Coordinates of C-alpha atoms and ligand atoms in Angstrom, one line a residue:
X1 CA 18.6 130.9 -12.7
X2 CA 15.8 128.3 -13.8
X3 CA 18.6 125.8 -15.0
X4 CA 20.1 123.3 -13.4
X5 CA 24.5 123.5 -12.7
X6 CA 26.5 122.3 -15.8
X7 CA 23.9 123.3 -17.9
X8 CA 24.1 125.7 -20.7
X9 CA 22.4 129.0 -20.4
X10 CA 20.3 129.6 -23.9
X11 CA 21.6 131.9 -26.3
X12 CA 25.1 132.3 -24.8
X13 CA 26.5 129.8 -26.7
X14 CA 26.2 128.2 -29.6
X15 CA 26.1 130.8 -31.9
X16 CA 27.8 130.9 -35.5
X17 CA 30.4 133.0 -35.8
X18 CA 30.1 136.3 -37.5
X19 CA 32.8 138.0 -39.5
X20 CA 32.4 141.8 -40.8
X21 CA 32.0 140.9 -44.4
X22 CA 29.3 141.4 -47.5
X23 CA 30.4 138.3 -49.7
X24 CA 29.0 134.6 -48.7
X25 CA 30.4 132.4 -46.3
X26 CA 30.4 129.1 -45.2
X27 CA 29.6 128.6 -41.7
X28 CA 29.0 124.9 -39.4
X29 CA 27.9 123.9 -35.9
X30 CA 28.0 120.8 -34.2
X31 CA 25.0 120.1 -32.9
X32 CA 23.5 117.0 -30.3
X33 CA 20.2 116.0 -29.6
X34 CA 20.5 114.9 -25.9
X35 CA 18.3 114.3 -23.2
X36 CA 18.3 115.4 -19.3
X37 CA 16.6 117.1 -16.4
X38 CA 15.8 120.6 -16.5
X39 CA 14.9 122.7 -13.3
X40 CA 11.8 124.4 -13.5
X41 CA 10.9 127.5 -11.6
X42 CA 9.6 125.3 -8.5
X43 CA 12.4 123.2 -8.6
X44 CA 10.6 120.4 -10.4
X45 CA 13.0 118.5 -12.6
X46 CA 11.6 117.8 -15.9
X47 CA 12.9 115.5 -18.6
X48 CA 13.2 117.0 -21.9
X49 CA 15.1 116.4 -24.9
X50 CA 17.4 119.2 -26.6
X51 CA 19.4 120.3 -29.5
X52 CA 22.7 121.3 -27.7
X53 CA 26.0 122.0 -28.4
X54 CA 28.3 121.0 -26.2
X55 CA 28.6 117.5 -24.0
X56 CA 25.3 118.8 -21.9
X57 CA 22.1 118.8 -22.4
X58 CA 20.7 121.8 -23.2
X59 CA 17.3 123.5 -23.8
X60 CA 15.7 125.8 -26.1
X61 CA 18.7 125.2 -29.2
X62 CA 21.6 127.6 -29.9
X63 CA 20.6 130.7 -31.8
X64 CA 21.8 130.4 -35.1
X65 CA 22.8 133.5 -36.8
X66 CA 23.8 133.7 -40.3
X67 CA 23.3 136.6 -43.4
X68 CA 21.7 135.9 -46.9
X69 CA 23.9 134.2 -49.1
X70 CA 25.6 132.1 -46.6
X71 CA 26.3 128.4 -46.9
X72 CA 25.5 126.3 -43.4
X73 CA 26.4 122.8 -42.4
X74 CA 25.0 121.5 -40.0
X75 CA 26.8 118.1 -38.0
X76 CA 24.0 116.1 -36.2
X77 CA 25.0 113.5 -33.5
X78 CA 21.5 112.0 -32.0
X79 CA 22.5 110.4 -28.9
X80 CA 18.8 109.5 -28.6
X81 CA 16.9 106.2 -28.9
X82 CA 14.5 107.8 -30.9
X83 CA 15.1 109.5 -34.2
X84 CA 15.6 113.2 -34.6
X85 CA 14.7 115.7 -37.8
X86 CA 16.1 119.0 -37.8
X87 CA 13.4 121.0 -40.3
X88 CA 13.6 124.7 -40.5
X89 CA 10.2 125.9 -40.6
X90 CA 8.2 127.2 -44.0
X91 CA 11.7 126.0 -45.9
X92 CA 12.2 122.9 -47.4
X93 CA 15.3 122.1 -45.3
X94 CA 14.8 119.0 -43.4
X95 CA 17.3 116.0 -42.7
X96 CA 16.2 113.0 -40.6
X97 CA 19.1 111.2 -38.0
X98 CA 18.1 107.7 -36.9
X99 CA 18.5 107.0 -33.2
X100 CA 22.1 106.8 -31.9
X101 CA 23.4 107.8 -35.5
X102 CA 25.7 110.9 -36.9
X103 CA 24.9 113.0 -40.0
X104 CA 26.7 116.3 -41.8
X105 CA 24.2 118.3 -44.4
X106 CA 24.5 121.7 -45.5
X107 CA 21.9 124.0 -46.6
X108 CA 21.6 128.1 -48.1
X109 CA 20.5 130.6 -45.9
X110 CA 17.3 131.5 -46.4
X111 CA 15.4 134.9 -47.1
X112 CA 16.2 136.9 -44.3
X113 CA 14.1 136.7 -41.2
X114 CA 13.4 134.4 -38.2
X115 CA 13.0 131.0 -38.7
X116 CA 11.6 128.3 -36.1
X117 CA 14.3 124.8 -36.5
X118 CA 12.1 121.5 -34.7
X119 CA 11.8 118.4 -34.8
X120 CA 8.4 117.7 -36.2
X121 CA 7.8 114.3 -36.0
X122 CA 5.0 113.1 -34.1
X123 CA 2.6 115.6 -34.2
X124 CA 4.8 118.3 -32.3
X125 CA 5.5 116.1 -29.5
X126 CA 9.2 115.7 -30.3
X127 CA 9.0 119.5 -30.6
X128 CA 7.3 120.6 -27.4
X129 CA 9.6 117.8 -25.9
X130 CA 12.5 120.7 -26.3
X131 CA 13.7 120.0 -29.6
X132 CA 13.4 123.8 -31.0
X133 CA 15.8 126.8 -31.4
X134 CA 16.0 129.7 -33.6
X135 CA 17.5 130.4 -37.2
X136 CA 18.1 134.1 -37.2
X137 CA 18.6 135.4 -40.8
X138 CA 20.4 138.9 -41.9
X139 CA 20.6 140.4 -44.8
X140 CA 24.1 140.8 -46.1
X141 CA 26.3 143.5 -45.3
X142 CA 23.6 145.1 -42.7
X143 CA 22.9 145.1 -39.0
X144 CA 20.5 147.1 -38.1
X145 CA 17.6 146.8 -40.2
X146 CA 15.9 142.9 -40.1
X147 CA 15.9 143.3 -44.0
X148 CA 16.5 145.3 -47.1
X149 CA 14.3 148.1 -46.9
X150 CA 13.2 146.9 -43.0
X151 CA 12.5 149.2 -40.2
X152 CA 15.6 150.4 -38.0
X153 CA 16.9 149.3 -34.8
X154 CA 19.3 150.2 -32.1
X155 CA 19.3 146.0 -30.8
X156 CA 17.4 143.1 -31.3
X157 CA 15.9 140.7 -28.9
X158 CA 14.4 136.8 -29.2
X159 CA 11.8 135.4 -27.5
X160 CA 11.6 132.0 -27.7
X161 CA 8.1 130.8 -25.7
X162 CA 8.3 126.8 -25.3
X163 CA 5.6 125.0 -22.7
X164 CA 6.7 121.7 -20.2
X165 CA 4.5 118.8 -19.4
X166 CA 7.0 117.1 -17.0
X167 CA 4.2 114.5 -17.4
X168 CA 5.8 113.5 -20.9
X169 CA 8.9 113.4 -19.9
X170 CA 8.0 111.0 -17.0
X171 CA 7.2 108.2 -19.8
X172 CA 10.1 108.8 -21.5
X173 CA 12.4 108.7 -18.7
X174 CA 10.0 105.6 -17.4
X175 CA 9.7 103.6 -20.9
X176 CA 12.7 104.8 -23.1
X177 CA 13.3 107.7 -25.5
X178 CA 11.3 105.6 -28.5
X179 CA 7.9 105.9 -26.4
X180 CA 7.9 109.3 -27.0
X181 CA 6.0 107.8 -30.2
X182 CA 3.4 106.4 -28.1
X183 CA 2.9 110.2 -26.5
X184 CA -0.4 111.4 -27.4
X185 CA -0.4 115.6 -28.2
X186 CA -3.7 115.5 -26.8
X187 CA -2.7 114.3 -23.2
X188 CA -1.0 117.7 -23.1
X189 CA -1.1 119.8 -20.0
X190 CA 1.7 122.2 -20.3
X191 CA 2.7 122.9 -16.1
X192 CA 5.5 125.3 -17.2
X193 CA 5.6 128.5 -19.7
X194 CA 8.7 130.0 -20.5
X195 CA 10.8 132.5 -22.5
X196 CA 14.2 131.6 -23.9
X197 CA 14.5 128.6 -21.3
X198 CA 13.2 131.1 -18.7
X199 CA 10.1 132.0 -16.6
X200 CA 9.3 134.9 -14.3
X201 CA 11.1 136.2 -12.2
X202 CA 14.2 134.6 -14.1
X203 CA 13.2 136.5 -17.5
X204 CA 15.6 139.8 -15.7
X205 CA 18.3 138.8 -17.8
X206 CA 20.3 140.3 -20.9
X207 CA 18.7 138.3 -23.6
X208 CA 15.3 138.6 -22.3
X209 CA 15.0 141.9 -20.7
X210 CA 14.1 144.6 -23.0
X211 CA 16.1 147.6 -22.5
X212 CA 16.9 150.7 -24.0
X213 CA 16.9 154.5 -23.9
X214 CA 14.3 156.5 -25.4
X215 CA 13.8 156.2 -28.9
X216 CA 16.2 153.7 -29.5
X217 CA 13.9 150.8 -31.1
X218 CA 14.3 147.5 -30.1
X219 CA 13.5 144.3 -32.8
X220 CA 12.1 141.6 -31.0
X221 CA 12.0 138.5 -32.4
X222 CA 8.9 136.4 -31.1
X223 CA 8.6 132.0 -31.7
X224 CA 6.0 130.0 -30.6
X225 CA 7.5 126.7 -30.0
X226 CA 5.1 125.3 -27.7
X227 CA 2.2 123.2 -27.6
X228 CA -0.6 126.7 -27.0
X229 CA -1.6 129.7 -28.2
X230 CA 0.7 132.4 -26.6
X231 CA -0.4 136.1 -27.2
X232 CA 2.2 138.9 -25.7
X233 CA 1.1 142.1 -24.4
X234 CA 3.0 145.2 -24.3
X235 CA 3.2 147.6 -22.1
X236 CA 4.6 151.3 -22.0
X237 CA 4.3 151.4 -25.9
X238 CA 2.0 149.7 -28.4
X239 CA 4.2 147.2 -31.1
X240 CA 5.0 147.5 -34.5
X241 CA 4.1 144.3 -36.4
X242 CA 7.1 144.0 -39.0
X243 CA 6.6 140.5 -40.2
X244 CA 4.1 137.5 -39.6
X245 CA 5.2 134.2 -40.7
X246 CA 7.7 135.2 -43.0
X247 CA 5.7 137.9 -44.7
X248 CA 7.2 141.2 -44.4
X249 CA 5.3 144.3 -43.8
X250 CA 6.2 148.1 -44.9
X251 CA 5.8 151.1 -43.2
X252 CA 3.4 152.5 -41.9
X253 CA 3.2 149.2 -39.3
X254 CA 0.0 147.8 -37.8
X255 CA 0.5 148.7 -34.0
X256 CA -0.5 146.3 -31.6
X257 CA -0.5 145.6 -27.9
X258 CA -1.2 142.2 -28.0
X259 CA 0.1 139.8 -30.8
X260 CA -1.4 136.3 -30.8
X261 CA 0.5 133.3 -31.9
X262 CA -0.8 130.0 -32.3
X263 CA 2.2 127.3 -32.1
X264 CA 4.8 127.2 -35.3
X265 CA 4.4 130.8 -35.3
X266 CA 6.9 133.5 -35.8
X267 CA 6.5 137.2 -35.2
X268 CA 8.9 140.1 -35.4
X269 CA 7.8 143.4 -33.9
X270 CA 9.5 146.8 -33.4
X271 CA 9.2 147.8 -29.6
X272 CA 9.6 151.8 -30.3
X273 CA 11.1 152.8 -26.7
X274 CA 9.4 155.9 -27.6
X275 CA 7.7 157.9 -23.8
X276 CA 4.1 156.5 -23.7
X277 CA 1.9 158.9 -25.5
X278 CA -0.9 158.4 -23.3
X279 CA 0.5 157.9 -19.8
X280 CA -0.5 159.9 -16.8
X281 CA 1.5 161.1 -15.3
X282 CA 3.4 162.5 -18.3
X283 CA 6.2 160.5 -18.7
X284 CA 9.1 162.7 -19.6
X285 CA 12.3 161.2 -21.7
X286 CA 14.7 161.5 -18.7
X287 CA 13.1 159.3 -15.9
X288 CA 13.7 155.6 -16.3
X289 CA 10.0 153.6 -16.6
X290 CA 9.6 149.9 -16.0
X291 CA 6.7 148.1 -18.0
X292 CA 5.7 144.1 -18.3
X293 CA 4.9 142.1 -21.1
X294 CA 3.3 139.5 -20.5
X295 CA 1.2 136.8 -22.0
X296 CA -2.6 137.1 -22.2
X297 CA -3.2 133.3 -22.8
X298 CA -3.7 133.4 -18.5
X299 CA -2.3 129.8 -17.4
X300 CA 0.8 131.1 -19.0
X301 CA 1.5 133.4 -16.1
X302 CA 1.7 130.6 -13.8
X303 CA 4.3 127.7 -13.0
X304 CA 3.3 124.3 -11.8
X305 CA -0.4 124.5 -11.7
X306 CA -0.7 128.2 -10.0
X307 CA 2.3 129.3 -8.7
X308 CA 2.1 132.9 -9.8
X309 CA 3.6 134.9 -12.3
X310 CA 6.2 132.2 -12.5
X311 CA 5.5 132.1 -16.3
X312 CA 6.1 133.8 -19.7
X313 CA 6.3 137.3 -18.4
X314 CA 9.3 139.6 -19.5
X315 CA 10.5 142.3 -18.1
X316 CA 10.7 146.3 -20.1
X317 CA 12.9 149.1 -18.7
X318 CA 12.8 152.3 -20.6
X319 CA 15.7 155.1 -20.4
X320 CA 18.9 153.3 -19.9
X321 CA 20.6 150.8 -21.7
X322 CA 21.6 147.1 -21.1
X323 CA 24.9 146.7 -19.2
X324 CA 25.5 143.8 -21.6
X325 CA 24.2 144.0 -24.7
X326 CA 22.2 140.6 -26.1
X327 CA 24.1 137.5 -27.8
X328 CA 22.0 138.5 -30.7
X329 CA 22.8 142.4 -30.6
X330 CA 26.5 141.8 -29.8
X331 CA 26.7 139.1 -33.1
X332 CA 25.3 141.2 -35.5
X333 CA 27.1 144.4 -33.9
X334 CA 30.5 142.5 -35.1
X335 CA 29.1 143.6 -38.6
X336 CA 31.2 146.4 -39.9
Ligands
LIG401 CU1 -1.4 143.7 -20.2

């Protein structure tokens, strides 16, 4: 567990309650943006700022799941001394709280699909600062495809990649939560590389671990929150590129084993589970096969300067399926 005590473990809270239902809804959260130490892989502590929800702080956001048609609103409390925007990426939804101050809006659901939320003032500092968490999108009435007329799955997974310059955090903590205007992007020298809160050999949990039988198709959802270009290889089957940025693809998919993302960018990709077509040995459908992914931009691999693969490196295991299924899966699984 990369995370300090008392501290929220991503994606197992926070998310918006589904109910089994094909008509609209209206949904809220109560979100704060709070600062505090994280633990990193090494045990440094690095200061970051978060959108959480509860009295911690917390780090990457909740997931937010919703379906087409629904209605979300959206209470802000910014305990910072800085202010805080919550924008929802490629959307026009973006509401600004001034430092130390409370605000309600309320927004529609937009097409399904994945959706980056960040703070993007000041040239993605505020973002790469840990102020990021996903907006997951389904189409109404439907849980296993990603949207009408999308590929099936059995489960769905997100990745959320974020990078840590504990150097940034050190002004903050050192000068106030305001300096973080002052914080050039360029001074950027990201230590840490993780995936939903989590690096190597931490990544072996439910939300992060890909895991399934044979032939039951996983739908990974892939964000680039941080401050580099993160590209994630596969291994054991090649991916299925179902959307880039919001544009959706059709059958038959591009198939790719590594899928670059330069920061802001969002990726969904079908992981088949299907017995590697090439492998020798033969792999037959009955054994259980583990596989990596990890990320081809190299520094990524590493925690703290070196320490190696502490990084953005996720476990695959193919032929058996997750004892708990992931917050994501389990949400949309409420679907009837
Ligand atoms: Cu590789």
């Amino acid at each position: 567990m990369a995370l300090s005590a008392g501290f929220a473990i991503p994606g197992t809270m926070g998310l918006l309650a589904w109910a089994p239902r094909a008509e609209a809804a209206d949904l809220s959260i109560d979100l704060a943006a709070r600062r505090g130490d994280v633990t990193m892989i090494d045990g440094t502590s690095a200061l970051m700022f978060g959108f959480s929800t509860t009295d911690a702080m917390s780090w990457p956001g909740p997931t937010l799941v919703c379906q087409e048609g629904d209605t979300i609103t959206v209470n802000l409390e910014n305990t910072l001394h800085t202010s805080v925007v919550f924008h929802v990426g490629a959307t026009n939804i973006r509401h600004q709280a001034s430092a130390q101050s409370v605000i309600s809006f309320s927004f529609a659901a937009p097409p399904a699909g994945t959706y980056l939320y960040y703070d993007d003032q000041n040239n993605g500092v505020n973002r790469i600062m840990g102020l990021h968490g996903t907006l997951v999108v389904m189409p109404a009435g439907i849980k296993d495809r990603p949207f009408v007329g999308g590929p099936q799955f059995v489960r769905q997974y997100k990745w959320m990649f974020s990078n840590v310059d504990p150097s940034w955090g050190e002004q903050v903590r050192t000068l106030g939560d305001y300096q973080v205007n002052s914080i050039a992007p360029d001074s950027f020298k990201p230590r840490y590389f993780t995936i939903n809160g989590h690096a190597y050999e931490n990544t072996h949990e439910y939300n992060t671990e890909l895991m399934g039988h044979y032939d039951e198709a996983a739908y990974v959802r892939m964000l680039n929150a941080g401050g580099i270009v993160h590209a994630p290889h596969f291994h054991g089957n090649h991916v299925e590129m179902v959307t880039i940025n919001y544009e959706r693809f059709s059958a038959p998919f591009k198939n790719k084993d590594a899928v670059s993302m330069f920061p802001l960018d969002v990726r969904d990709v079908i992981y088949p589970f299907k017995a590697p077509p090439d492998a020798y040995p033969p792999v037959t459908a009955n054994t259980i096969q583990h596989f990596p992914m990890h990320c081809h931009s190299e520094m990524s691999q590493t925690a703290g300067g070196g320490s190696y693969p502490h990084g953005a490196h996720a476990p695959i295991v193919m032929g058996t399926a997750p004892q708990t299924e992931s917050d994501l899966t389990q949400k949309v699984d409420d679907l009837s």
